Amino acid sequence: MKRIALLGATGSIGRQAIEVIDAHPELDLVAATSGSTPIDGLAPLTQVGGDPTALLERAEPDVVLNAVVGFAGLVPTMWALERGVTLALANKESLVAAGDLALAAHARGGGGLIPVDSEHSALFQCARLGEPESLVLTASGGPFRGRTSDDLADVTPDEALAHPTWSMGPKVTIDSATLANKGLEVIEAHFLFGVPYDRIEVLIHPPSIVHGLVRYRDGASIAHLGHPDMRVPISYALTYPDRAPTTVPALDLTARPLEFHEPDLETFPMLALAREAGERGGSYPCAYNAANEVAVQQFLDGRIGFLEIAPLVQEVLDRVDGSPARDLADLVEADRRARDLVPVA
Ligand code: NAD
Ligand code: MG
């Protein structure tokens, strides 16, 4: 039996994780949390809101699946890494923000760190065949692929929430529309695989079938293909190193062409801003994430327009003190300072 603690159980990833856990008798859900939505009839240990540390200590999980959205996922990420409990990580924001602090905790704890984000799950599987030369992350392009800035001035939250290939929670869906999601994923890949930013490429791939690709020095490239269905990477992370069966059907490669394009960095500046934050290092990625979280919420609340998200994040990156966080308290402070720099709309 593998004891699973699930954080963010009521969300998009959380609900799909419960489906995966229910399908495997050897997976035992021993603890579950959510942010504010009640959790009905799940694990014997459940909690809504608050610090999950005491719950995790009592549950003694073998695997922590962190499916919380946003910087709020920091506590369970650091708890699992520090204690050497296997971390199945959907909450990319915590790794982006904590960066070197998370890697140091991982080194001290010595446990597993298995990405659930589909692109990183793909890269994790493709990167096991040698020393990667470079990585390719794919992006669907979101609902506004092919549009120009002029087209995007008046788009509504509902239009931005209509993702063409993935069904996800609201924050990551808006991030997919701005390409901030791919920006966060470039930083996530840098920390997960130790590859420098100039060797992490992003390609727009509308069908969302090729999730990631690793290039090796002999000219070979290894790609991971599959339907856009998060139950596959969730199942991989929870049953690793076994590859348990799922009900996801086999891929029909004749269904549609697998085309790839360069991203439009002018219309979608959040991708370039993430690279800039990543290259600057220190707590700049934390500031990028914090400013983006605030700006996305303002957009979802109808207080700012879609095109105002990137300039707000740019402004915070220009003004913030991005020196490295020495410890977690420092990091929480860096997150708060970046949030405070976003003007109230
Ligand atoms: P969601 O909004 O559907 O669910 C978020 C979950 O986190 C909910 O259970 C919510 O109650 C909980 N939560 C929110 N605020 C919290 C807080 N302050 N403290 C504790 N819990 C809180 O989000 P999602 O789409 O499931 O995404 C979860 C994470 O997985 C995100 O980091 C996202 O980027 C990542 N991810 C999601 C997908 C996807 O398909 N949904 C794919 C790849 C990565
Ligand atoms: Mg992803």
CSV table of C-alpha atoms and ligand atoms in Angstrom, one decimal:
chain,number,residue,atom,x,y,z
A,1,MET,CA,0.0,0.0,0.0
A,2,LYS,CA,1.1,3.5,-0.8
A,3,ARG,CA,-0.2,6.2,1.5
A,4,ILE,CA,-1.2,9.4,-0.4
A,5,ALA,CA,-1.8,12.9,1.0
A,6,LEU,CA,-3.7,15.1,-1.4
A,7,LEU,CA,-3.5,18.8,-1.1
A,8,GLY,CA,-6.0,20.8,-3.1
A,9,ALA,CA,-8.4,17.8,-3.3
A,10,THR,CA,-11.4,19.8,-4.6
A,11,GLY,CA,-9.7,21.3,-7.6
A,12,SER,CA,-9.3,20.1,-11.2
A,13,ILE,CA,-6.1,18.1,-10.5
A,14,GLY,CA,-7.4,17.0,-7.1
A,15,ARG,CA,-10.6,15.5,-8.4
A,16,GLN,CA,-8.8,13.7,-11.2
A,17,ALA,CA,-6.3,12.4,-8.6
A,18,ILE,CA,-9.1,10.9,-6.6
A,19,GLU,CA,-10.3,9.1,-9.7
A,20,VAL,CA,-6.8,7.7,-10.2
A,21,ILE,CA,-6.5,6.7,-6.5
A,22,ASP,CA,-10.0,5.1,-6.6
A,23,ALA,CA,-8.9,3.0,-9.6
A,24,HIS,CA,-5.9,1.5,-7.8
A,25,PRO,CA,-6.4,-0.5,-4.6
A,26,GLU,CA,-2.7,-0.2,-3.7
A,27,LEU,CA,-3.1,3.6,-3.4
A,28,ASP,CA,-4.6,4.7,-0.1
A,29,LEU,CA,-5.8,8.3,0.4
A,30,VAL,CA,-4.8,9.0,4.0
A,31,ALA,CA,-5.2,12.8,4.1
A,32,ALA,CA,-6.9,15.5,2.0
A,33,THR,CA,-7.1,19.3,2.2
A,34,SER,CA,-8.8,22.1,0.3
A,35,GLY,CA,-8.6,25.9,0.4
A,36,SER,CA,-12.2,26.8,1.2
A,37,THR,CA,-14.5,24.2,-0.4
A,38,PRO,CA,-15.8,21.5,2.0
A,39,ILE,CA,-14.4,18.0,1.4
A,40,ASP,CA,-17.0,15.3,1.5
A,41,GLY,CA,-16.5,11.7,2.4
A,42,LEU,CA,-12.8,11.5,1.4
A,43,ALA,CA,-9.9,10.6,3.6
A,44,PRO,CA,-10.1,9.9,7.3
A,45,LEU,CA,-7.9,13.0,7.8
A,46,THR,CA,-9.2,16.1,6.0
A,47,GLN,CA,-8.8,19.8,6.5
A,48,VAL,CA,-10.2,22.9,4.9
A,49,GLY,CA,-7.9,25.9,5.0
A,50,GLY,CA,-5.0,26.6,7.4
A,51,ASP,CA,-1.5,25.2,7.7
A,52,PRO,CA,-1.5,21.5,6.7
A,53,THR,CA,1.7,20.6,8.5
A,54,ALA,CA,0.1,19.0,11.6
A,55,LEU,CA,-2.2,17.0,9.3
A,56,LEU,CA,0.7,15.8,7.2
A,57,GLU,CA,2.7,14.8,10.3
A,58,ARG,CA,-0.2,12.7,11.6
A,59,ALA,CA,-1.0,11.1,8.2
A,60,GLU,CA,2.6,9.8,7.6
A,61,PRO,CA,2.2,9.7,3.8
A,62,ASP,CA,4.5,8.0,1.4
A,63,VAL,CA,3.6,10.5,-1.3
A,64,VAL,CA,2.4,14.1,-1.0
A,65,LEU,CA,0.4,15.2,-4.1
A,66,ASN,CA,0.5,18.9,-4.1
A,67,ALA,CA,-2.4,20.1,-6.2
A,68,VAL,CA,-3.0,23.5,-4.5
A,69,VAL,CA,-3.0,26.5,-6.8
A,70,GLY,CA,-0.5,29.3,-6.3
A,71,PHE,CA,2.1,30.3,-3.8
A,72,ALA,CA,-0.2,28.8,-1.1
A,73,GLY,CA,1.3,25.4,-2.1
A,74,LEU,CA,4.7,26.4,-0.6
A,75,VAL,CA,4.1,24.8,2.8
A,76,PRO,CA,3.3,21.2,1.6
A,77,THR,CA,6.1,21.4,-1.1
A,78,MET,CA,8.7,22.3,1.5
A,79,TRP,CA,7.4,19.9,4.1
A,80,ALA,CA,7.7,16.9,1.7
A,81,LEU,CA,11.1,17.9,0.3
A,82,GLU,CA,12.6,18.6,3.7
A,83,ARG,CA,11.4,15.2,5.1
A,84,GLY,CA,12.3,13.2,2.1
A,85,VAL,CA,8.7,12.2,1.5
A,86,THR,CA,8.1,11.7,-2.3
A,87,LEU,CA,6.6,14.9,-3.7
A,88,ALA,CA,4.2,14.5,-6.7
A,89,LEU,CA,4.2,18.2,-7.8
A,90,ALA,CA,1.4,19.8,-9.7
A,91,ASN,CA,1.8,23.1,-7.8
A,92,LYS,CA,4.5,24.6,-10.1
A,93,GLU,CA,4.2,28.0,-8.4
A,94,SER,CA,5.9,26.7,-5.2
A,95,LEU,CA,9.0,25.4,-7.1
A,96,VAL,CA,9.2,28.6,-9.2
A,97,ALA,CA,9.0,30.8,-6.2
A,98,ALA,CA,11.2,28.8,-3.8
A,99,GLY,CA,13.8,27.7,-6.5
A,100,ASP,CA,17.2,27.1,-4.8
A,101,LEU,CA,15.6,26.9,-1.3
A,102,ALA,CA,13.4,24.0,-2.6
A,103,LEU,CA,16.4,22.3,-4.3
A,104,ALA,CA,18.4,22.6,-1.0
A,105,ALA,CA,15.5,21.1,1.0
A,106,HIS,CA,15.3,18.3,-1.6
A,107,ALA,CA,19.0,17.5,-1.3
A,108,ARG,CA,18.8,17.5,2.5
A,109,GLY,CA,15.6,15.3,2.5
A,110,GLY,CA,16.7,12.9,-0.2
A,111,GLY,CA,13.2,11.9,-1.3
A,112,GLY,CA,11.6,11.7,-4.7
A,113,LEU,CA,10.4,14.7,-6.7
A,114,ILE,CA,8.1,13.7,-9.5
A,115,PRO,CA,6.5,16.3,-11.7
A,116,VAL,CA,2.8,16.1,-12.4
A,117,ASP,CA,2.7,19.0,-14.8
A,118,SER,CA,2.2,17.2,-18.1
A,119,GLU,CA,5.2,18.7,-19.9
A,120,HIS,CA,7.5,18.0,-17.0
A,121,SER,CA,6.2,14.5,-16.5
A,122,ALA,CA,7.0,14.0,-20.2
A,123,LEU,CA,10.5,15.5,-19.9
A,124,PHE,CA,11.1,13.5,-16.7
A,125,GLN,CA,10.4,10.3,-18.6
A,126,CYS,CA,12.4,11.4,-21.7
A,127,ALA,CA,15.4,12.7,-19.7
A,128,ARG,CA,16.3,9.3,-18.2
A,129,LEU,CA,18.3,8.2,-21.2
A,130,GLY,CA,21.4,10.3,-20.7
A,131,GLU,CA,22.5,13.8,-20.1
A,132,PRO,CA,20.0,16.2,-21.8
A,133,GLU,CA,21.6,18.8,-24.2
A,134,SER,CA,18.4,20.8,-24.3
A,135,LEU,CA,14.7,20.6,-23.6
A,136,VAL,CA,11.6,21.5,-25.6
A,137,LEU,CA,8.4,22.4,-23.8
A,138,THR,CA,5.2,22.5,-25.9
A,139,ALA,CA,2.3,24.9,-25.5
A,140,SER,CA,-1.2,24.7,-27.0
A,141,GLY,CA,-1.1,28.5,-27.5
A,142,GLY,CA,-4.3,28.8,-25.6
A,143,PRO,CA,-7.6,30.4,-26.7
A,144,PHE,CA,-5.9,33.5,-28.2
A,145,ARG,CA,-3.3,31.8,-30.4
A,146,GLY,CA,-2.9,33.7,-33.7
A,147,ARG,CA,-4.5,36.9,-32.4
A,148,THR,CA,-2.7,40.3,-32.3
A,149,SER,CA,-2.6,42.7,-29.3
A,150,ASP,CA,-5.3,44.8,-31.0
A,151,ASP,CA,-7.6,41.8,-31.0
A,152,LEU,CA,-7.0,41.2,-27.3
A,153,ALA,CA,-7.8,44.6,-25.8
A,154,ASP,CA,-11.4,43.8,-25.0
A,155,VAL,CA,-11.4,40.0,-24.3
A,156,THR,CA,-13.4,39.0,-21.3
A,157,PRO,CA,-12.5,36.5,-18.5
A,158,ASP,CA,-15.0,34.1,-20.0
A,159,GLU,CA,-13.3,34.1,-23.4
A,160,ALA,CA,-9.9,33.7,-21.7
A,161,LEU,CA,-11.3,30.7,-19.7
A,162,ALA,CA,-12.3,28.8,-22.9
A,163,HIS,CA,-9.2,26.7,-23.3
A,164,PRO,CA,-9.1,24.7,-26.6
A,165,THR,CA,-7.5,21.5,-25.4
A,166,TRP,CA,-7.2,21.3,-21.6
A,167,SER,CA,-9.9,21.6,-18.9
A,168,MET,CA,-8.2,23.1,-15.8
A,169,GLY,CA,-8.8,25.5,-12.9
A,170,PRO,CA,-9.3,29.2,-13.6
A,171,LYS,CA,-5.8,30.5,-12.6
A,172,VAL,CA,-3.8,28.1,-14.8
A,173,THR,CA,-6.3,28.6,-17.7
A,174,ILE,CA,-5.7,32.4,-17.7
A,175,ASP,CA,-2.0,31.7,-17.4
A,176,SER,CA,-2.4,29.5,-20.5
A,177,ALA,CA,-4.1,32.4,-22.4
A,178,THR,CA,-1.2,34.9,-21.5
A,179,LEU,CA,1.5,32.2,-21.9
A,180,ALA,CA,2.5,33.0,-18.2
A,181,ASN,CA,1.9,29.2,-17.7
A,182,LYS,CA,4.6,28.4,-20.1
A,183,GLY,CA,6.8,31.0,-18.5
A,184,LEU,CA,6.3,29.4,-15.1
A,185,GLU,CA,7.0,26.0,-16.7
A,186,VAL,CA,10.3,27.2,-18.2
A,187,ILE,CA,11.5,28.2,-14.7
A,188,GLU,CA,10.0,24.9,-13.3
A,189,ALA,CA,12.0,22.9,-15.9
A,190,HIS,CA,15.2,24.9,-15.1
A,191,PHE,CA,14.9,23.9,-11.4
A,192,LEU,CA,13.7,20.3,-12.0
A,193,PHE,CA,16.3,19.3,-14.6
A,194,GLY,CA,19.2,21.7,-13.9
A,195,VAL,CA,19.3,22.9,-17.6
A,196,PRO,CA,20.2,26.6,-18.3
A,197,TYR,CA,17.5,28.9,-19.6
A,198,ASP,CA,19.1,29.3,-23.1
A,199,ARG,CA,18.7,25.5,-23.6
A,200,ILE,CA,15.0,25.4,-22.7
A,201,GLU,CA,12.9,26.0,-25.8
A,202,VAL,CA,9.2,26.6,-26.1
A,203,LEU,CA,7.2,25.6,-29.2
A,204,ILE,CA,3.5,26.2,-29.9
A,205,HIS,CA,1.9,22.9,-30.7
A,206,PRO,CA,-1.9,23.3,-31.0
A,207,PRO,CA,-3.0,19.7,-30.8
A,208,SER,CA,-1.3,19.2,-27.3
A,209,ILE,CA,-0.2,15.7,-28.2
A,210,VAL,CA,3.6,16.0,-27.9
A,211,HIS,CA,4.1,17.1,-24.3
A,212,GLY,CA,7.8,17.5,-24.2
A,213,LEU,CA,11.0,16.6,-26.0
A,214,VAL,CA,14.6,16.1,-24.9
A,215,ARG,CA,17.5,16.6,-27.3
A,216,TYR,CA,20.7,14.6,-26.8
A,217,ARG,CA,24.2,15.3,-28.0
A,218,ASP,CA,24.2,12.6,-30.6
A,219,GLY,CA,21.4,14.4,-32.5
A,220,ALA,CA,18.6,12.1,-31.2
A,221,SER,CA,15.5,13.7,-29.8
A,222,ILE,CA,13.2,11.8,-27.5
A,223,ALA,CA,9.6,13.0,-27.3
A,224,HIS,CA,6.6,12.0,-25.2
A,225,LEU,CA,3.2,11.8,-26.8
A,226,GLY,CA,-0.3,11.3,-25.4
A,227,HIS,CA,-3.8,12.6,-25.3
A,228,PRO,CA,-4.1,15.9,-23.3
A,229,ASP,CA,-5.4,14.1,-20.2
A,230,MET,CA,-4.0,14.9,-16.8
A,231,ARG,CA,-4.9,11.5,-15.4
A,232,VAL,CA,-1.9,10.1,-17.2
A,233,PRO,CA,0.8,12.2,-15.5
A,234,ILE,CA,-1.1,12.0,-12.2
A,235,SER,CA,-1.1,8.2,-12.5
A,236,TYR,CA,2.5,8.1,-13.5
A,237,ALA,CA,3.6,10.2,-10.5
A,238,LEU,CA,1.4,8.3,-8.0
A,239,THR,CA,2.4,4.8,-9.2
A,240,TYR,CA,6.1,5.6,-10.0
A,241,PRO,CA,8.3,3.6,-10.7
A,242,ASP,CA,5.5,1.2,-12.0
A,243,ARG,CA,3.5,2.4,-15.0
A,244,ALA,CA,0.0,1.4,-13.9
A,245,PRO,CA,-2.8,1.1,-16.5
A,246,THR,CA,-5.3,3.9,-17.0
A,247,THR,CA,-8.6,4.1,-19.0
A,248,VAL,CA,-7.1,6.7,-21.3
A,249,PRO,CA,-7.4,5.3,-24.9
A,250,ALA,CA,-4.4,4.7,-27.2
A,251,LEU,CA,-3.4,7.6,-29.4
A,252,ASP,CA,-4.5,7.7,-33.1
A,253,LEU,CA,-1.5,9.3,-34.8
A,254,THR,CA,-3.5,9.7,-38.1
A,255,ALA,CA,-6.2,11.9,-36.3
A,256,ARG,CA,-4.5,15.3,-37.0
A,257,PRO,CA,-1.1,16.7,-38.1
A,258,LEU,CA,1.4,17.4,-35.3
A,259,GLU,CA,2.4,20.9,-36.3
A,260,PHE,CA,4.8,23.2,-34.3
A,261,HIS,CA,5.3,27.0,-34.4
A,262,GLU,CA,7.5,29.6,-32.8
A,263,PRO,CA,5.6,31.5,-30.0
A,264,ASP,CA,4.6,35.1,-30.6
A,265,LEU,CA,6.6,36.9,-27.9
A,266,GLU,CA,5.3,40.3,-28.8
A,267,THR,CA,1.6,39.5,-28.4
A,268,PHE,CA,2.3,37.3,-25.3
A,269,PRO,CA,5.1,39.1,-23.3
A,270,MET,CA,4.6,37.0,-20.2
A,271,LEU,CA,6.8,34.2,-21.7
A,272,ALA,CA,9.8,36.5,-22.2
A,273,LEU,CA,9.3,38.2,-18.8
A,274,ALA,CA,9.5,34.8,-17.2
A,275,ARG,CA,12.8,34.1,-18.9
A,276,GLU,CA,14.1,37.5,-17.8
A,277,ALA,CA,13.0,36.7,-14.2
A,278,GLY,CA,14.6,33.3,-14.3
A,279,GLU,CA,17.9,34.6,-15.8
A,280,ARG,CA,18.1,37.3,-13.1
A,281,GLY,CA,17.6,34.6,-10.5
A,282,GLY,CA,17.4,35.4,-6.8
A,283,SER,CA,13.8,36.1,-5.8
A,284,TYR,CA,12.8,37.5,-9.2
A,285,PRO,CA,11.0,34.3,-10.1
A,286,CYS,CA,9.1,34.6,-6.8
A,287,ALA,CA,8.2,38.2,-7.7
A,288,TYR,CA,7.1,37.2,-11.2
A,289,ASN,CA,4.8,34.6,-9.8
A,290,ALA,CA,3.4,36.8,-7.1
A,291,ALA,CA,2.7,39.8,-9.4
A,292,ASN,CA,1.1,37.4,-11.9
A,293,GLU,CA,-1.2,35.8,-9.3
A,294,VAL,CA,-2.5,39.3,-8.2
A,295,ALA,CA,-2.9,40.5,-11.8
A,296,VAL,CA,-4.7,37.3,-12.9
A,297,GLN,CA,-7.1,37.7,-9.9
A,298,GLN,CA,-7.7,41.4,-10.9
A,299,PHE,CA,-8.5,40.3,-14.5
A,300,LEU,CA,-10.8,37.5,-13.3
A,301,ASP,CA,-12.6,40.1,-11.1
A,302,GLY,CA,-13.1,42.4,-14.1
A,303,ARG,CA,-10.9,45.1,-12.6
A,304,ILE,CA,-8.2,45.2,-15.3
A,305,GLY,CA,-8.1,44.2,-19.0
A,306,PHE,CA,-6.3,41.2,-20.4
A,307,LEU,CA,-3.5,43.4,-21.9
A,308,GLU,CA,-2.8,45.0,-18.5
A,309,ILE,CA,-1.6,41.8,-16.9
A,310,ALA,CA,1.9,41.8,-18.5
A,311,PRO,CA,2.7,45.5,-17.9
A,312,LEU,CA,1.8,45.1,-14.2
A,313,VAL,CA,4.2,42.1,-13.9
A,314,GLN,CA,6.9,44.0,-15.8
A,315,GLU,CA,6.5,47.0,-13.5
A,316,VAL,CA,6.9,44.8,-10.4
A,317,LEU,CA,10.0,43.1,-11.8
A,318,ASP,CA,11.5,46.6,-12.5
A,319,ARG,CA,10.8,47.9,-9.0
A,320,VAL,CA,11.3,44.8,-6.8
A,321,ASP,CA,14.5,44.0,-4.8
A,322,GLY,CA,15.2,40.6,-6.3
A,323,SER,CA,18.0,39.5,-3.9
A,324,PRO,CA,17.9,35.8,-3.0
A,325,ALA,CA,15.7,34.7,-0.1
A,326,ARG,CA,17.9,33.3,2.7
A,327,ASP,CA,15.2,31.2,4.3
A,328,LEU,CA,11.4,30.5,4.0
A,329,ALA,CA,10.5,33.6,6.1
A,330,ASP,CA,12.5,35.7,3.7
A,331,LEU,CA,10.7,34.1,0.7
A,332,VAL,CA,7.3,34.7,2.2
A,333,GLU,CA,8.3,38.3,2.7
A,334,ALA,CA,9.6,38.6,-0.9
A,335,ASP,CA,6.2,37.2,-2.1
A,336,ARG,CA,4.3,39.8,0.0
A,337,ARG,CA,6.5,42.7,-1.1
A,338,ALA,CA,6.0,41.8,-4.8
A,339,ARG,CA,2.2,41.6,-4.3
A,340,ASP,CA,2.2,45.0,-2.6
A,341,LEU,CA,3.9,46.5,-5.6
A,342,VAL,CA,0.9,45.7,-7.9
A,343,PRO,CA,-1.3,48.8,-7.9
A,344,VAL,CA,-4.8,48.3,-6.5
A,345,ALA,CA,-7.3,48.3,-9.5
B,1,NAD,P1,-8.0,24.5,-9.1
B,1,NAD,O1,-8.3,26.0,-8.9
B,1,NAD,O2,-9.0,23.7,-9.8
B,1,NAD,O3,-7.9,23.8,-7.6
B,1,NAD,C1,-7.0,24.4,-6.6
B,1,NAD,C2,-7.1,23.6,-5.3
B,1,NAD,O4,-6.3,24.3,-4.4
B,1,NAD,C3,-8.6,23.6,-4.7
B,1,NAD,O5,-8.8,22.3,-4.0
B,1,NAD,C4,-8.6,24.7,-3.7
B,1,NAD,O6,-9.5,24.5,-2.7
B,1,NAD,C5,-7.1,24.6,-3.2
B,1,NAD,N1,-6.7,25.9,-2.7
B,1,NAD,C6,-6.8,27.1,-3.3
B,1,NAD,N2,-6.3,28.1,-2.5
B,1,NAD,C7,-5.7,27.4,-1.4
B,1,NAD,C8,-5.0,27.9,-0.3
B,1,NAD,N3,-4.8,29.2,0.0
B,1,NAD,N4,-4.6,26.9,0.6
B,1,NAD,C9,-4.9,25.6,0.4
B,1,NAD,N5,-5.5,25.2,-0.7
B,1,NAD,C10,-6.0,26.1,-1.6
B,1,NAD,O7,-6.5,24.4,-9.7
B,1,NAD,P2,-6.0,23.2,-10.6
B,1,NAD,O8,-6.2,23.6,-12.0
B,1,NAD,O9,-6.3,21.9,-10.1
B,1,NAD,O10,-4.4,23.5,-10.5
B,1,NAD,C11,-3.7,23.1,-9.3
B,1,NAD,C12,-2.2,23.2,-9.6
B,1,NAD,O11,-1.8,22.3,-10.6
B,1,NAD,C13,-1.8,24.6,-10.1
B,1,NAD,O12,-0.5,24.9,-9.6
B,1,NAD,C14,-1.7,24.4,-11.6
B,1,NAD,O13,-0.8,25.3,-12.2
B,1,NAD,C15,-1.2,23.0,-11.7
B,1,NAD,N6,-1.6,22.3,-12.9
B,1,NAD,C16,-2.9,22.1,-13.2
B,1,NAD,C17,-3.2,21.5,-14.4
B,1,NAD,C18,-4.7,21.2,-14.7
B,1,NAD,O14,-5.0,20.5,-15.7
B,1,NAD,N7,-5.6,21.6,-13.9
B,1,NAD,C19,-2.2,21.0,-15.3
B,1,NAD,C20,-0.9,21.2,-14.9
B,1,NAD,C21,-0.6,21.8,-13.7
B,2,MG,MG,1.7,22.2,-18.0
